[in-house]
Short mmCIF file of C-alpha atoms in Angstrom, two decimals:
data_model
loop_
_atom_site.label_atom_id
_atom_site.label_comp_id
_atom_site.label_asym_id
_atom_site.label_seq_id
_atom_site.Cartn_x
_atom_site.Cartn_y
_atom_site.Cartn_z
CA MET J 16 0.11 -14.03 0.18
CA THR J 17 -3.70 -14.55 -0.47
CA VAL J 18 -5.18 -11.93 -2.55
CA LYS J 19 -9.10 -11.25 -3.21
CA ARG J 20 -10.90 -8.96 -5.19
CA GLU J 21 -12.24 -6.11 -2.70
CA ALA J 22 -15.64 -6.71 -4.54
CA ASP J 23 -16.05 -9.77 -2.06
CA LYS J 24 -15.45 -7.57 1.10
CA LYS J 25 -17.45 -4.53 0.35
CA LYS J 26 -20.45 -3.73 -1.89
CA ASN J 27 -19.61 0.07 -2.85
CA ALA J 28 -16.94 0.06 -5.51
CA VAL J 29 -16.70 1.89 -8.95
CA TYR J 30 -14.11 0.48 -11.43
CA HIS J 31 -12.93 2.43 -14.22
CA GLY J 32 -9.47 1.35 -16.19
CA PRO J 33 -7.09 0.28 -13.90
CA ARG J 34 -8.89 1.43 -10.82
CA PHE J 35 -9.62 -1.32 -8.45
CA ASP J 36 -9.37 -2.22 -4.66
CA VAL J 37 -7.66 -5.10 -3.30
CA TYR J 38 -8.00 -7.20 -0.06
CA ALA J 39 -4.96 -9.38 0.62
CA GLU J 40 -3.32 -11.59 3.43
CA ASP J 41 0.38 -12.56 3.52
CA GLU J 42 2.19 -15.34 5.28
CA HIS J 43 2.53 -13.52 8.51
CA GLY J 44 -1.14 -12.68 8.98
CA THR J 45 -0.76 -8.99 7.83
CA ILE J 46 -4.13 -7.72 6.18
CA TYR J 47 -3.76 -5.30 3.26
CA ASP J 48 -6.33 -3.00 1.60
CA LEU J 49 -5.50 -1.36 -1.40
CA GLU J 50 -7.40 1.37 -2.78
CA MET J 51 -6.98 3.91 -5.82
CA GLN J 52 -7.96 7.30 -5.68
CA ASN J 53 -8.16 9.67 -8.86
CA GLN J 54 -9.70 12.78 -7.48
CA ASN J 55 -8.43 14.91 -4.49
CA HIS J 56 -11.48 15.47 -2.17
CA HIS J 57 -9.27 16.54 0.44
CA ASP J 58 -10.48 13.63 2.79
CA ILE J 59 -8.19 11.01 2.32
CA GLU J 60 -6.98 10.78 5.70
CA LYS J 61 -10.64 10.36 7.19
CA ARG J 62 -11.41 7.28 4.64
CA MET J 63 -8.05 5.68 5.62
CA ALA J 64 -9.44 5.67 9.14
CA ILE J 65 -12.69 4.14 7.75
CA TYR J 66 -10.92 1.62 6.06
CA GLN J 67 -8.42 0.92 8.86
CA GLY J 68 -11.77 0.40 10.90
CA LYS J 69 -12.91 -2.31 8.48
CA LEU J 70 -9.62 -4.07 8.79
CA GLU J 71 -9.45 -3.94 12.39
CA ASN J 72 -12.54 -5.99 12.66
CA GLN J 73 -10.57 -9.12 11.36
CA ALA J 74 -7.20 -8.29 13.07
CA LEU J 75 -8.05 -10.00 16.53
CA TYR J 76 -10.14 -13.08 17.14
CA ALA J 77 -12.60 -13.18 20.14
CA GLY J 78 -10.76 -14.20 23.35
CA GLN J 79 -7.13 -13.39 21.92
CA SER J 80 -5.03 -10.81 24.08
CA PHE J 81 -4.62 -7.31 22.30
CA SER J 82 -0.78 -8.12 21.88
CA ASN J 83 -1.82 -10.52 19.18
CA ARG J 84 -3.57 -8.12 16.88
CA ARG J 85 -2.59 -8.24 13.46
CA GLN J 86 -0.87 -5.94 11.44
CA THR J 87 -3.37 -4.01 8.82
CA VAL J 88 -2.13 -1.89 5.96
CA VAL J 89 -4.19 0.74 4.21
CA LEU J 90 -2.48 1.81 0.79
CA PHE J 91 -3.94 4.23 -1.42
CA LEU J 92 -2.51 4.64 -4.71
CA CYS J 93 -3.17 8.42 -6.05
CA ASP J 94 -2.97 9.91 -9.30
CA HIS J 95 -2.03 13.28 -7.87
CA ASP J 96 0.53 14.60 -5.07
CA VAL J 97 -1.87 14.71 -2.13
CA TYR J 98 0.33 17.13 -0.08
CA ASN J 99 2.07 18.73 -2.88
CA LEU J 100 5.68 17.86 -1.56
CA ASN J 101 6.69 16.22 -4.52
CA ARG J 102 7.20 12.83 -2.56
CA VAL J 103 6.75 9.38 -4.06
CA HIS J 104 5.19 8.19 -1.17
CA TYR J 105 3.86 9.48 2.34
CA GLN J 106 3.48 7.34 5.44
CA LEU J 107 1.01 8.56 8.01
CA ILE J 108 1.65 7.85 11.71
CA PRO J 109 0.39 8.71 14.96
CA GLN J 110 2.68 10.55 17.28
CA LEU J 111 2.55 11.35 20.81
CA VAL J 112 1.38 15.32 21.34
CA GLY J 113 4.44 17.35 22.27
CA TYR J 114 6.79 14.50 21.88
CA PRO J 115 7.12 13.80 18.23
CA GLU J 116 9.91 11.39 18.62
CA ILE J 117 7.46 8.98 20.19
CA LEU J 118 5.63 7.02 17.67
CA ILE J 119 2.47 5.16 18.50
CA ASP J 120 2.21 1.85 17.59
CA LYS J 121 -1.40 0.82 16.85
CA GLY J 122 -0.56 -2.14 14.55
CA GLU J 123 -1.65 -0.22 11.74
CA THR J 124 -0.07 1.51 8.64
CA ASN J 125 -1.19 4.07 6.23
CA VAL J 126 0.47 4.68 3.23
CA ILE J 127 -0.46 6.99 0.23
CA VAL J 128 1.68 6.69 -2.72
CA ASN J 129 1.93 9.39 -5.60
CA LEU J 130 1.81 7.81 -9.09
CA LYS J 131 2.69 11.32 -10.52
CA GLY J 132 6.15 10.88 -8.55
CA ASP J 133 9.44 10.50 -10.04
CA ALA J 134 9.44 6.77 -11.36
CA SER J 135 13.14 7.13 -11.88
CA LYS J 136 13.71 7.23 -8.27
CA GLN J 137 12.10 4.08 -7.60
CA ALA J 138 13.13 0.66 -7.90
CA ALA J 139 12.40 -1.42 -11.11
CA LEU J 140 9.23 -2.73 -9.51
CA ASN J 141 7.84 0.28 -8.46
CA GLN J 142 8.59 1.98 -11.80
CA GLU J 143 6.44 -0.96 -13.44
CA MET J 144 3.76 -0.35 -11.00
CA LEU J 145 3.75 3.56 -11.69
CA THR J 146 3.84 3.31 -15.24
CA TYR J 147 0.77 0.85 -15.08
CA PHE J 148 -1.32 3.00 -12.94
CA ASN J 149 -0.61 6.11 -14.70
CA ASP J 150 -1.42 4.98 -18.19
CA GLY J 151 -2.17 1.28 -18.51
CA THR J 152 0.77 -0.18 -20.00
CA VAL J 153 2.12 -3.41 -19.38
CA THR J 154 5.85 -3.64 -19.16
CA GLY J 155 6.72 -6.80 -17.29
CA LYS J 156 5.19 -9.75 -15.64
CA PHE J 157 3.94 -7.65 -12.60
CA SER J 158 1.92 -5.27 -14.43
CA ALA J 159 0.82 -8.24 -16.53
CA ALA J 160 -0.82 -10.05 -13.47
CA LEU J 161 -2.07 -6.28 -12.32
CA ASP J 162 -3.76 -6.34 -15.77
CA ARG J 163 -5.50 -9.70 -15.63
CA ALA J 164 -6.96 -9.01 -12.11
CA VAL J 165 -8.42 -5.70 -13.31
CA ARG J 166 -9.83 -7.64 -16.40
CA GLU J 167 -11.15 -10.25 -14.32
CA VAL J 168 -13.04 -7.68 -11.94
CA LYS J 169 -14.21 -5.74 -14.76
CA ASN J 170 -15.83 -8.91 -16.46
CA ASP J 171 -17.01 -10.34 -13.49
CA VAL J 172 -20.81 -11.61 -13.88
CA LYS J 173 -21.52 -10.75 -10.48
CA LYS J 174 -20.18 -7.16 -10.84
CA GLY J 175 -23.85 -5.61 -11.01
CA GLU J 176 -23.81 -6.19 -7.15
CA ASN J 177 -20.60 -4.34 -6.47
CA TYR J 178 -20.84 -1.34 -8.43
CA MET J 179 -22.48 1.75 -6.90
CA THR J 180 -26.07 2.32 -7.93
CA ILE J 181 -26.71 5.56 -9.90
CA GLU J 182 -28.08 7.11 -6.99
CA GLU J 183 -25.29 6.42 -4.60
CA TYR J 184 -22.52 7.47 -7.28
CA ALA J 185 -24.93 10.88 -7.93
CA ALA J 186 -25.35 11.30 -4.33
CA ARG J 187 -21.73 11.03 -3.64
CA GLN J 188 -20.67 13.35 -6.28
CA SER J 189 -23.19 15.58 -5.08
CA ALA J 190 -21.81 15.68 -1.98
CA TYR J 191 -18.16 16.31 -3.24
CA ALA J 192 -19.54 19.43 -5.37
CA ARG J 193 -21.20 20.92 -2.17
CA GLU J 194 -18.03 20.55 -0.19
CA GLU J 195 -16.00 22.09 -2.97
CA GLU J 196 -18.41 25.14 -3.43
CA ARG J 197 -18.30 25.82 0.63
CA ALA J 198 -14.36 25.42 0.57
CA GLU J 199 -14.30 28.10 -2.16
CA LYS J 200 -16.38 30.51 -0.23
CA GLU J 201 -14.57 29.86 2.74
CA ALA J 202 -11.24 30.56 0.55
CA GLN J 203 -12.77 33.74 -1.18
CA THR J 204 -14.08 34.97 2.38
CA ILE J 205 -10.39 34.43 3.91
CA LYS J 206 -8.70 36.30 0.87
CA GLY J 207 -11.21 39.20 1.37
CA LEU J 208 -10.43 39.53 5.29
CA VAL J 209 -6.97 39.51 4.77
CA THR J 210 -6.86 42.45 2.13
CA LEU J 211 -9.18 44.35 4.79
CA ASN J 212 -6.27 43.62 7.21
CA LEU J 213 -7.83 41.22 9.79
CA ASP J 214 -5.45 39.58 11.58
CA LYS J 215 -5.54 35.82 11.69
CA ASP J 216 -7.42 35.45 15.22
CA GLN J 217 -10.10 37.64 13.82
CA ILE J 218 -10.87 35.96 10.55
CA ILE J 219 -10.84 32.52 12.57
CA LYS J 220 -13.35 33.77 14.90
CA PHE J 221 -15.32 35.33 11.29
CA LEU J 222 -15.14 31.80 10.00
CA ILE J 223 -16.57 30.30 13.46
CA ASP J 224 -19.10 32.67 13.71
CA ASN J 225 -20.52 32.72 10.10
CA PHE J 226 -19.50 29.32 8.35
CA ASN J 227 -20.50 26.98 11.13
CA LEU J 228 -17.05 25.87 11.74
CA ASP J 229 -15.33 24.81 14.90
CA LYS J 230 -12.05 26.36 15.95
CA GLN J 231 -10.13 23.49 14.41
CA GLU J 232 -11.82 23.46 11.03
CA ALA J 233 -11.72 27.32 10.88
CA LEU J 234 -7.90 27.16 11.46
CA ALA J 235 -7.33 24.48 8.97
CA ALA J 236 -9.24 26.68 6.26
CA TYR J 237 -7.08 29.52 7.22
CA GLU J 238 -4.09 27.75 7.06
CA ARG J 239 -4.86 25.84 3.75
CA VAL J 240 -5.53 29.15 2.26
CA MET J 241 -2.79 31.13 3.42
CA ALA J 242 -0.27 28.38 2.30
CA THR J 243 -1.14 28.94 -1.40
CA ALA J 244 -1.45 32.67 -0.95
#
């Protein structure tokens, strides 16, 4: 397998402790993108789609048949449980609407690893990886190799080209803050409307009319709040 620092593939990366991006290709031609995520911004599915889009640009050569598309894998390592289902990992797959037993093979794989999952249920190599990404402790050859890769990236003389500028980082954090504030307002509004005995359809209509949401977004907001009520 050929492994490259993702800094060689994209310019926006913020490295902090054992947090890095990796681009790799194996002997079968499969392309991998490994991403670290240490905060839950509730947008991981959209981010995975964007990263898949980047990999897809390299998955097929000009003139090749679409059946020759190389497999692309996006793997997110998260220090939180994205779906709060206490699973060690989640695989996102496309299904045919109305026929969940029919899976759509697009040549891509999307996996989310919950680094806070129960490492005791994992194979030894996975336990070593989970331990390293959780607290930076090197416990074997695999984690030692990871640690060397992280240190190499952090000490790269060209890292200045690959870090986000202060303005870019501030803009992203500001956007996330606004999104969280908006979500909190929506949640408080939904809870208030529930106490007024409005039904689901009435609440969704209120969100559409007053929060500039489409029906799908309003429904998602409603279900998110009700799931934690």
